[in-house]
Amino acid sequence: MNIFSVVGLIIAIASFILAFYTFVNAKIRMHFIWGFFSFSVATWGLGIFKFTTTLNIEKSIFWWRIAEIGVIFIPVLLVHFVLEFLEKRKNKFLIIFYALSFIFFFFNIFTDYFFGQLRFTFGQFYYITPTNLYSLFILIFLGSAIYSIAILFKEYGKKDDIIKHQIKYLIIAFAVGFIGGATSFLPVYNIDIYPVFNITIVVSALTVVYSMFKYQLLEIKVITTQFLIFTIWFFLFGRILLAEEWKERIIDGILLIMVIFFGTLLIRSVLKEIK
């Protein structure tokens, strides 16, 4: 395995858990939408893990198609979640967006027009090259992120204080997640920056789920603390998966357990302070 495959595995496992947790605890439609969003992110992560661990071109193409299924539905589900959160359920743009998503899904699964030939990158795995259709999809992907954040900004001044706090933290979570996730597109266009920053989407999704079910709002101090702690957890977990010797895995495993324990205490301490 390589670092990118470890990141993909972490994204897949964490997002599947988040999706399951969300569906089990869902009470309103917004929760179900976020559950499907998390499932799409998990599908993307699984695809990343599989295509980065094979040198067979045919298998790489297959798993790239699986990964792109998740990528295709991430932006539309995000927009749907934001509109549902703001109670703007009658939106013609959303219908068009879903229609485009299913069109992209069709071309991804049943044709060779969605992405181009594969090229070997970083001396480790195959990466796709863009087609005109894929470039159009990228524009829509980025446009959806900007649109989601823009309508949250627009509604910010119209809401009461509690909703304002929620909107503020949603903007932070979405901005961090999409900026990190969008770096995965760079190698598609021969900008060979190693795509590991997409792990930020897990932290963002976790923040949204946590705030939906545990607290009506999260102070920025909590978000910052959680982000740093979860990053350390994921880093140590990745080291365990990449370690070549059992001694290294045991040492990193013990360190991970200690960091989880003390990190949990720190988060609880911050929450208690704020409360």
mmCIF file of C-alpha atoms in Angstrom:
data_model
loop_
_atom_site.group_PDB
_atom_site.id
_atom_site.type_symbol
_atom_site.label_atom_id
_atom_site.label_comp_id
_atom_site.label_asym_id
_atom_site.label_seq_id
_atom_site.Cartn_x
_atom_site.Cartn_y
_atom_site.Cartn_z
ATOM 1 C CA MET A 1 0.000 0.000 0.000
ATOM 2 C CA ASN A 2 0.943 3.665 -0.347
ATOM 3 C CA ILE A 3 -0.096 6.826 1.498
ATOM 4 C CA PHE A 4 -2.913 7.615 -0.948
ATOM 5 C CA SER A 5 -4.395 4.129 -0.563
ATOM 6 C CA VAL A 6 -4.280 4.490 3.230
ATOM 7 C CA VAL A 7 -6.082 7.842 2.947
ATOM 8 C CA GLY A 8 -8.705 6.209 0.717
ATOM 9 C CA LEU A 9 -9.180 3.379 3.207
ATOM 10 C CA ILE A 10 -9.584 5.820 6.095
ATOM 11 C CA ILE A 11 -12.102 7.878 4.099
ATOM 12 C CA ALA A 12 -14.064 4.722 3.219
ATOM 13 C CA ILE A 13 -14.191 3.274 6.741
ATOM 14 C CA ALA A 14 -14.889 6.581 8.498
ATOM 15 C CA SER A 15 -17.575 7.616 5.999
ATOM 16 C CA PHE A 16 -19.331 4.234 6.039
ATOM 17 C CA ILE A 17 -19.475 4.493 9.836
ATOM 18 C CA LEU A 18 -20.815 8.059 9.600
ATOM 19 C CA ALA A 19 -23.423 6.991 7.036
ATOM 20 C CA PHE A 20 -24.550 4.088 9.223
ATOM 21 C CA TYR A 21 -24.674 6.284 12.327
ATOM 22 C CA THR A 22 -26.657 8.944 10.465
ATOM 23 C CA PHE A 23 -29.227 6.515 9.051
ATOM 24 C CA VAL A 24 -29.717 4.815 12.422
ATOM 25 C CA ASN A 25 -30.274 8.113 14.217
ATOM 26 C CA ALA A 26 -32.081 9.939 11.409
ATOM 27 C CA LYS A 27 -35.283 11.690 12.438
ATOM 28 C CA ILE A 28 -35.842 14.206 9.649
ATOM 29 C CA ARG A 29 -35.219 14.292 5.908
ATOM 30 C CA MET A 30 -32.068 16.394 6.298
ATOM 31 C CA HIS A 31 -30.447 13.565 8.266
ATOM 32 C CA PHE A 32 -31.178 11.018 5.523
ATOM 33 C CA ILE A 33 -29.724 13.339 2.876
ATOM 34 C CA TRP A 34 -26.523 13.628 4.875
ATOM 35 C CA GLY A 35 -26.463 9.854 5.273
ATOM 36 C CA PHE A 36 -26.489 9.445 1.484
ATOM 37 C CA PHE A 37 -23.816 12.138 1.223
ATOM 38 C CA SER A 38 -21.591 10.185 3.647
ATOM 39 C CA PHE A 39 -22.257 6.984 1.695
ATOM 40 C CA SER A 40 -21.160 8.723 -1.527
ATOM 41 C CA VAL A 41 -17.947 9.864 0.167
ATOM 42 C CA ALA A 42 -17.392 6.282 1.390
ATOM 43 C CA THR A 43 -17.844 4.942 -2.160
ATOM 44 C CA TRP A 44 -15.278 7.437 -3.394
ATOM 45 C CA GLY A 45 -12.853 6.397 -0.641
ATOM 46 C CA LEU A 46 -13.303 2.703 -1.419
ATOM 47 C CA GLY A 47 -12.582 3.356 -5.087
ATOM 48 C CA ILE A 48 -9.423 5.274 -4.165
ATOM 49 C CA PHE A 49 -8.205 2.434 -1.958
ATOM 50 C CA LYS A 50 -8.760 -0.184 -4.673
ATOM 51 C CA PHE A 51 -7.344 1.635 -7.716
ATOM 52 C CA THR A 52 -4.231 2.679 -5.776
ATOM 53 C CA THR A 53 -3.472 -0.908 -4.788
ATOM 54 C CA THR A 54 -3.467 -2.482 -8.246
ATOM 55 C CA LEU A 55 -1.213 -2.147 -11.282
ATOM 56 C CA ASN A 56 -3.729 -3.891 -13.531
ATOM 57 C CA ILE A 57 -5.142 -1.267 -15.922
ATOM 58 C CA GLU A 58 -8.515 -2.978 -16.353
ATOM 59 C CA LYS A 59 -9.005 -3.245 -12.601
ATOM 60 C CA SER A 60 -7.896 0.364 -12.194
ATOM 61 C CA ILE A 61 -10.507 1.509 -14.711
ATOM 62 C CA PHE A 62 -13.207 -0.490 -12.906
ATOM 63 C CA TRP A 63 -12.382 0.993 -9.516
ATOM 64 C CA TRP A 64 -12.018 4.478 -10.974
ATOM 65 C CA ARG A 65 -15.608 4.136 -12.228
ATOM 66 C CA ILE A 66 -16.703 3.133 -8.690
ATOM 67 C CA ALA A 67 -14.845 6.080 -7.170
ATOM 68 C CA GLU A 68 -16.405 8.472 -9.672
ATOM 69 C CA ILE A 69 -19.924 7.287 -8.727
ATOM 70 C CA GLY A 70 -19.286 8.753 -5.289
ATOM 71 C CA VAL A 71 -17.712 11.910 -6.692
ATOM 72 C CA ILE A 72 -20.650 12.487 -9.063
ATOM 73 C CA PHE A 73 -23.257 12.479 -6.289
ATOM 74 C CA ILE A 74 -21.269 14.347 -3.617
ATOM 75 C CA PRO A 75 -21.993 17.869 -4.958
ATOM 76 C CA VAL A 76 -25.730 17.400 -5.623
ATOM 77 C CA LEU A 77 -26.305 15.831 -2.203
ATOM 78 C CA LEU A 78 -24.438 18.701 -0.569
ATOM 79 C CA VAL A 79 -26.643 21.253 -2.346
ATOM 80 C CA HIS A 80 -29.740 19.238 -1.395
ATOM 81 C CA PHE A 81 -28.621 19.138 2.249
ATOM 82 C CA VAL A 82 -28.072 22.910 2.367
ATOM 83 C CA LEU A 83 -31.450 23.649 0.750
ATOM 84 C CA GLU A 84 -33.165 21.292 3.182
ATOM 85 C CA PHE A 85 -31.363 22.886 6.129
ATOM 86 C CA LEU A 86 -32.514 26.331 4.979
ATOM 87 C CA GLU A 87 -36.025 24.951 4.274
ATOM 88 C CA LYS A 88 -35.814 25.958 0.609
ATOM 89 C CA ARG A 89 -37.356 22.762 -0.687
ATOM 90 C CA LYS A 90 -38.866 24.128 -3.911
ATOM 91 C CA ASN A 91 -35.800 24.703 -6.030
ATOM 92 C CA LYS A 92 -35.750 24.102 -9.805
ATOM 93 C CA PHE A 93 -31.962 24.187 -9.799
ATOM 94 C CA LEU A 94 -31.863 21.072 -7.614
ATOM 95 C CA ILE A 95 -33.984 19.070 -10.090
ATOM 96 C CA ILE A 96 -31.663 20.061 -12.943
ATOM 97 C CA PHE A 97 -28.650 19.204 -10.796
ATOM 98 C CA TYR A 98 -29.961 15.702 -10.065
ATOM 99 C CA ALA A 99 -30.713 15.174 -13.754
ATOM 100 C CA LEU A 100 -27.146 16.157 -14.679
ATOM 101 C CA SER A 101 -25.760 13.858 -11.981
ATOM 102 C CA PHE A 102 -27.589 10.844 -13.399
ATOM 103 C CA ILE A 103 -26.420 11.760 -16.907
ATOM 104 C CA PHE A 104 -22.814 11.852 -15.679
ATOM 105 C CA PHE A 105 -23.446 8.553 -13.853
ATOM 106 C CA PHE A 106 -24.640 6.949 -17.122
ATOM 107 C CA PHE A 107 -21.603 8.129 -19.111
ATOM 108 C CA ASN A 108 -19.245 7.045 -16.321
ATOM 109 C CA ILE A 109 -20.608 3.492 -16.061
ATOM 110 C CA PHE A 110 -21.648 2.654 -19.610
ATOM 111 C CA THR A 111 -19.321 4.645 -21.875
ATOM 112 C CA ASP A 112 -15.684 5.700 -22.243
ATOM 113 C CA TYR A 113 -16.541 9.379 -22.643
ATOM 114 C CA PHE A 114 -16.548 10.446 -18.989
ATOM 115 C CA PHE A 115 -12.791 10.208 -18.398
ATOM 116 C CA GLY A 116 -9.848 9.530 -20.691
ATOM 117 C CA GLN A 117 -7.019 7.029 -20.735
ATOM 118 C CA LEU A 118 -5.070 6.224 -17.602
ATOM 119 C CA ARG A 119 -1.510 7.395 -16.980
ATOM 120 C CA PHE A 120 0.944 6.045 -14.427
ATOM 121 C CA THR A 121 1.579 8.644 -11.705
ATOM 122 C CA PHE A 122 3.919 9.037 -8.738
ATOM 123 C CA GLY A 123 5.461 5.681 -9.658
ATOM 124 C CA GLN A 124 2.648 3.989 -7.712
ATOM 125 C CA PHE A 125 -0.781 3.897 -9.413
ATOM 126 C CA TYR A 126 -2.814 4.877 -12.467
ATOM 127 C CA TYR A 127 -4.672 8.177 -12.681
ATOM 128 C CA ILE A 128 -7.349 9.215 -15.157
ATOM 129 C CA THR A 129 -6.984 11.928 -17.793
ATOM 130 C CA PRO A 130 -9.784 14.418 -18.547
ATOM 131 C CA THR A 131 -12.286 14.535 -21.376
ATOM 132 C CA ASN A 132 -14.414 17.556 -22.260
ATOM 133 C CA LEU A 133 -17.314 15.927 -20.403
ATOM 134 C CA TYR A 134 -15.171 15.410 -17.315
ATOM 135 C CA SER A 135 -14.005 19.027 -17.388
ATOM 136 C CA LEU A 136 -17.650 20.098 -17.552
ATOM 137 C CA PHE A 137 -18.345 17.938 -14.521
ATOM 138 C CA ILE A 138 -15.440 19.552 -12.622
ATOM 139 C CA LEU A 139 -16.895 22.998 -13.290
ATOM 140 C CA ILE A 140 -20.282 21.847 -11.973
ATOM 141 C CA PHE A 141 -18.594 20.199 -8.958
ATOM 142 C CA LEU A 142 -16.774 23.395 -8.021
ATOM 143 C CA GLY A 143 -19.818 25.505 -8.857
ATOM 144 C CA SER A 144 -21.972 23.458 -6.491
ATOM 145 C CA ALA A 145 -19.544 24.053 -3.627
ATOM 146 C CA ILE A 146 -19.510 27.788 -4.298
ATOM 147 C CA TYR A 147 -23.301 27.846 -4.682
ATOM 148 C CA SER A 148 -23.851 25.972 -1.400
ATOM 149 C CA ILE A 149 -21.576 28.284 0.553
ATOM 150 C CA ALA A 150 -23.000 31.374 -1.193
ATOM 151 C CA ILE A 151 -26.614 30.634 -0.254
ATOM 152 C CA LEU A 152 -25.523 29.946 3.319
ATOM 153 C CA PHE A 153 -23.833 33.354 3.382
ATOM 154 C CA LYS A 154 -26.958 34.931 1.884
ATOM 155 C CA GLU A 155 -29.189 33.476 4.591
ATOM 156 C CA TYR A 156 -26.767 34.234 7.411
ATOM 157 C CA GLY A 157 -28.092 37.723 8.098
ATOM 158 C CA LYS A 158 -31.746 36.635 8.015
ATOM 159 C CA LYS A 159 -31.598 34.026 10.778
ATOM 160 C CA ASP A 160 -31.585 34.162 14.561
ATOM 161 C CA ASP A 161 -28.404 33.720 16.583
ATOM 162 C CA ILE A 162 -28.574 29.921 16.934
ATOM 163 C CA ILE A 163 -29.092 29.363 13.209
ATOM 164 C CA LYS A 164 -26.358 31.904 12.464
ATOM 165 C CA HIS A 165 -23.922 29.828 14.510
ATOM 166 C CA GLN A 166 -24.957 26.669 12.683
ATOM 167 C CA ILE A 167 -24.554 28.352 9.295
ATOM 168 C CA LYS A 168 -21.125 29.666 10.263
ATOM 169 C CA TYR A 169 -19.832 26.238 11.154
ATOM 170 C CA LEU A 170 -21.399 24.611 8.107
ATOM 171 C CA ILE A 171 -19.543 27.116 5.934
ATOM 172 C CA ILE A 172 -16.275 26.292 7.689
ATOM 173 C CA ALA A 173 -16.836 22.530 7.367
ATOM 174 C CA PHE A 174 -17.826 22.677 3.683
ATOM 175 C CA ALA A 175 -14.982 25.027 2.738
ATOM 176 C CA VAL A 176 -12.356 22.846 4.428
ATOM 177 C CA GLY A 177 -13.820 19.632 2.974
ATOM 178 C CA PHE A 178 -14.131 20.844 -0.596
ATOM 179 C CA ILE A 179 -10.774 22.597 -0.725
ATOM 180 C CA GLY A 180 -9.082 19.429 0.486
ATOM 181 C CA GLY A 181 -11.183 17.142 -1.701
ATOM 182 C CA ALA A 182 -10.683 19.254 -4.817
ATOM 183 C CA THR A 183 -6.921 18.631 -4.681
ATOM 184 C CA SER A 184 -7.685 15.121 -5.970
ATOM 185 C CA PHE A 185 -8.512 16.681 -9.335
ATOM 186 C CA LEU A 186 -5.066 18.235 -9.788
ATOM 187 C CA PRO A 187 -3.246 15.081 -11.058
ATOM 188 C CA VAL A 188 -6.060 14.623 -13.603
ATOM 189 C CA TYR A 189 -4.692 17.767 -15.281
ATOM 190 C CA ASN A 190 -1.023 16.789 -14.897
ATOM 191 C CA ILE A 191 -0.521 18.897 -11.773
ATOM 192 C CA ASP A 192 1.196 16.144 -9.843
ATOM 193 C CA ILE A 193 0.671 17.211 -6.262
ATOM 194 C CA TYR A 194 0.247 14.076 -4.166
ATOM 195 C CA PRO A 195 -3.517 13.905 -3.413
ATOM 196 C CA VAL A 196 -3.692 13.259 0.315
ATOM 197 C CA PHE A 197 -5.415 16.441 1.457
ATOM 198 C CA ASN A 198 -8.815 14.961 0.566
ATOM 199 C CA ILE A 199 -8.869 13.408 4.037
ATOM 200 C CA THR A 200 -10.176 16.786 5.245
ATOM 201 C CA ILE A 201 -13.594 15.803 3.898
ATOM 202 C CA VAL A 202 -13.845 13.165 6.665
ATOM 203 C CA VAL A 203 -13.189 15.755 9.368
ATOM 204 C CA SER A 204 -15.777 18.068 7.785
ATOM 205 C CA ALA A 205 -18.399 15.334 7.545
ATOM 206 C CA LEU A 206 -17.710 14.258 11.119
ATOM 207 C CA THR A 207 -18.161 17.842 12.305
ATOM 208 C CA VAL A 208 -21.539 18.132 10.574
ATOM 209 C CA VAL A 209 -22.796 14.792 11.935
ATOM 210 C CA TYR A 210 -21.600 15.596 15.436
ATOM 211 C CA SER A 211 -23.283 18.996 15.403
ATOM 212 C CA MET A 212 -26.541 17.594 13.995
ATOM 213 C CA PHE A 213 -27.001 14.955 16.682
ATOM 214 C CA LYS A 214 -25.155 16.160 19.763
ATOM 215 C CA TYR A 215 -25.193 19.933 19.823
ATOM 216 C CA GLN A 216 -27.170 22.674 18.137
ATOM 217 C CA LEU A 217 -23.985 24.624 17.609
ATOM 218 C CA LEU A 218 -20.271 24.081 17.961
ATOM 219 C CA GLU A 219 -17.829 26.721 19.116
ATOM 220 C CA ILE A 220 -14.859 27.277 16.826
ATOM 221 C CA LYS A 221 -12.630 26.139 19.709
ATOM 222 C CA VAL A 222 -14.279 22.704 19.596
ATOM 223 C CA ILE A 223 -13.941 22.446 15.811
ATOM 224 C CA THR A 224 -10.255 23.394 15.933
ATOM 225 C CA THR A 225 -9.536 20.938 18.758
ATOM 226 C CA GLN A 226 -11.375 18.101 17.030
ATOM 227 C CA PHE A 227 -9.699 18.800 13.689
ATOM 228 C CA LEU A 228 -6.200 18.627 15.193
ATOM 229 C CA ILE A 229 -6.937 15.536 17.269
ATOM 230 C CA PHE A 230 -8.670 13.614 14.468
ATOM 231 C CA THR A 231 -5.803 14.475 12.113
ATOM 232 C CA ILE A 232 -3.332 12.951 14.580
ATOM 233 C CA TRP A 233 -5.536 9.849 14.943
ATOM 234 C CA PHE A 234 -5.745 9.333 11.178
ATOM 235 C CA PHE A 235 -2.003 9.927 10.777
ATOM 236 C CA LEU A 236 -1.117 7.305 13.380
ATOM 237 C CA PHE A 237 -3.640 4.858 11.931
ATOM 238 C CA GLY A 238 -2.016 5.346 8.532
ATOM 239 C CA ARG A 239 1.411 4.651 10.022
ATOM 240 C CA ILE A 240 0.114 1.362 11.420
ATOM 241 C CA LEU A 241 -1.151 0.292 7.992
ATOM 242 C CA LEU A 242 2.087 1.305 6.247
ATOM 243 C CA ALA A 243 4.483 -0.190 8.806
ATOM 244 C CA GLU A 244 6.510 -3.074 7.407
ATOM 245 C CA GLU A 245 7.459 -4.651 10.731
ATOM 246 C CA TRP A 246 5.181 -5.832 13.547
ATOM 247 C CA LYS A 247 7.281 -4.030 16.148
ATOM 248 C CA GLU A 248 6.537 -0.695 14.470
ATOM 249 C CA ARG A 249 2.836 -1.535 14.284
ATOM 250 C CA ILE A 250 2.709 -2.461 17.967
ATOM 251 C CA ILE A 251 4.486 0.750 19.013
ATOM 252 C CA ASP A 252 2.267 2.906 16.775
ATOM 253 C CA GLY A 253 -0.810 0.998 17.983
ATOM 254 C CA ILE A 254 0.005 1.686 21.637
ATOM 255 C CA LEU A 255 0.693 5.332 20.796
ATOM 256 C CA LEU A 256 -2.640 5.562 18.927
ATOM 257 C CA ILE A 257 -4.551 4.168 21.923
ATOM 258 C CA MET A 258 -2.879 6.695 24.226
ATOM 259 C CA VAL A 259 -3.588 9.592 21.858
ATOM 260 C CA ILE A 260 -7.237 8.517 21.484
ATOM 261 C CA PHE A 261 -7.608 8.391 25.272
ATOM 262 C CA PHE A 262 -6.015 11.770 25.974
ATOM 263 C CA GLY A 263 -7.563 13.352 22.877
ATOM 264 C CA THR A 264 -11.031 12.327 24.071
ATOM 265 C CA LEU A 265 -10.307 13.850 27.484
ATOM 266 C CA LEU A 266 -9.176 17.078 25.813
ATOM 267 C CA ILE A 267 -12.328 17.336 23.677
ATOM 268 C CA ARG A 268 -14.515 16.706 26.741
ATOM 269 C CA SER A 269 -12.582 19.346 28.656
ATOM 270 C CA VAL A 270 -13.131 21.926 25.915
ATOM 271 C CA LEU A 271 -16.841 21.077 25.702
ATOM 272 C CA LYS A 272 -17.164 21.373 29.473
ATOM 273 C CA GLU A 273 -15.413 24.731 29.448
ATOM 274 C CA ILE A 274 -17.745 26.079 26.757
ATOM 275 C CA LYS A 275 -20.842 24.687 28.467
#
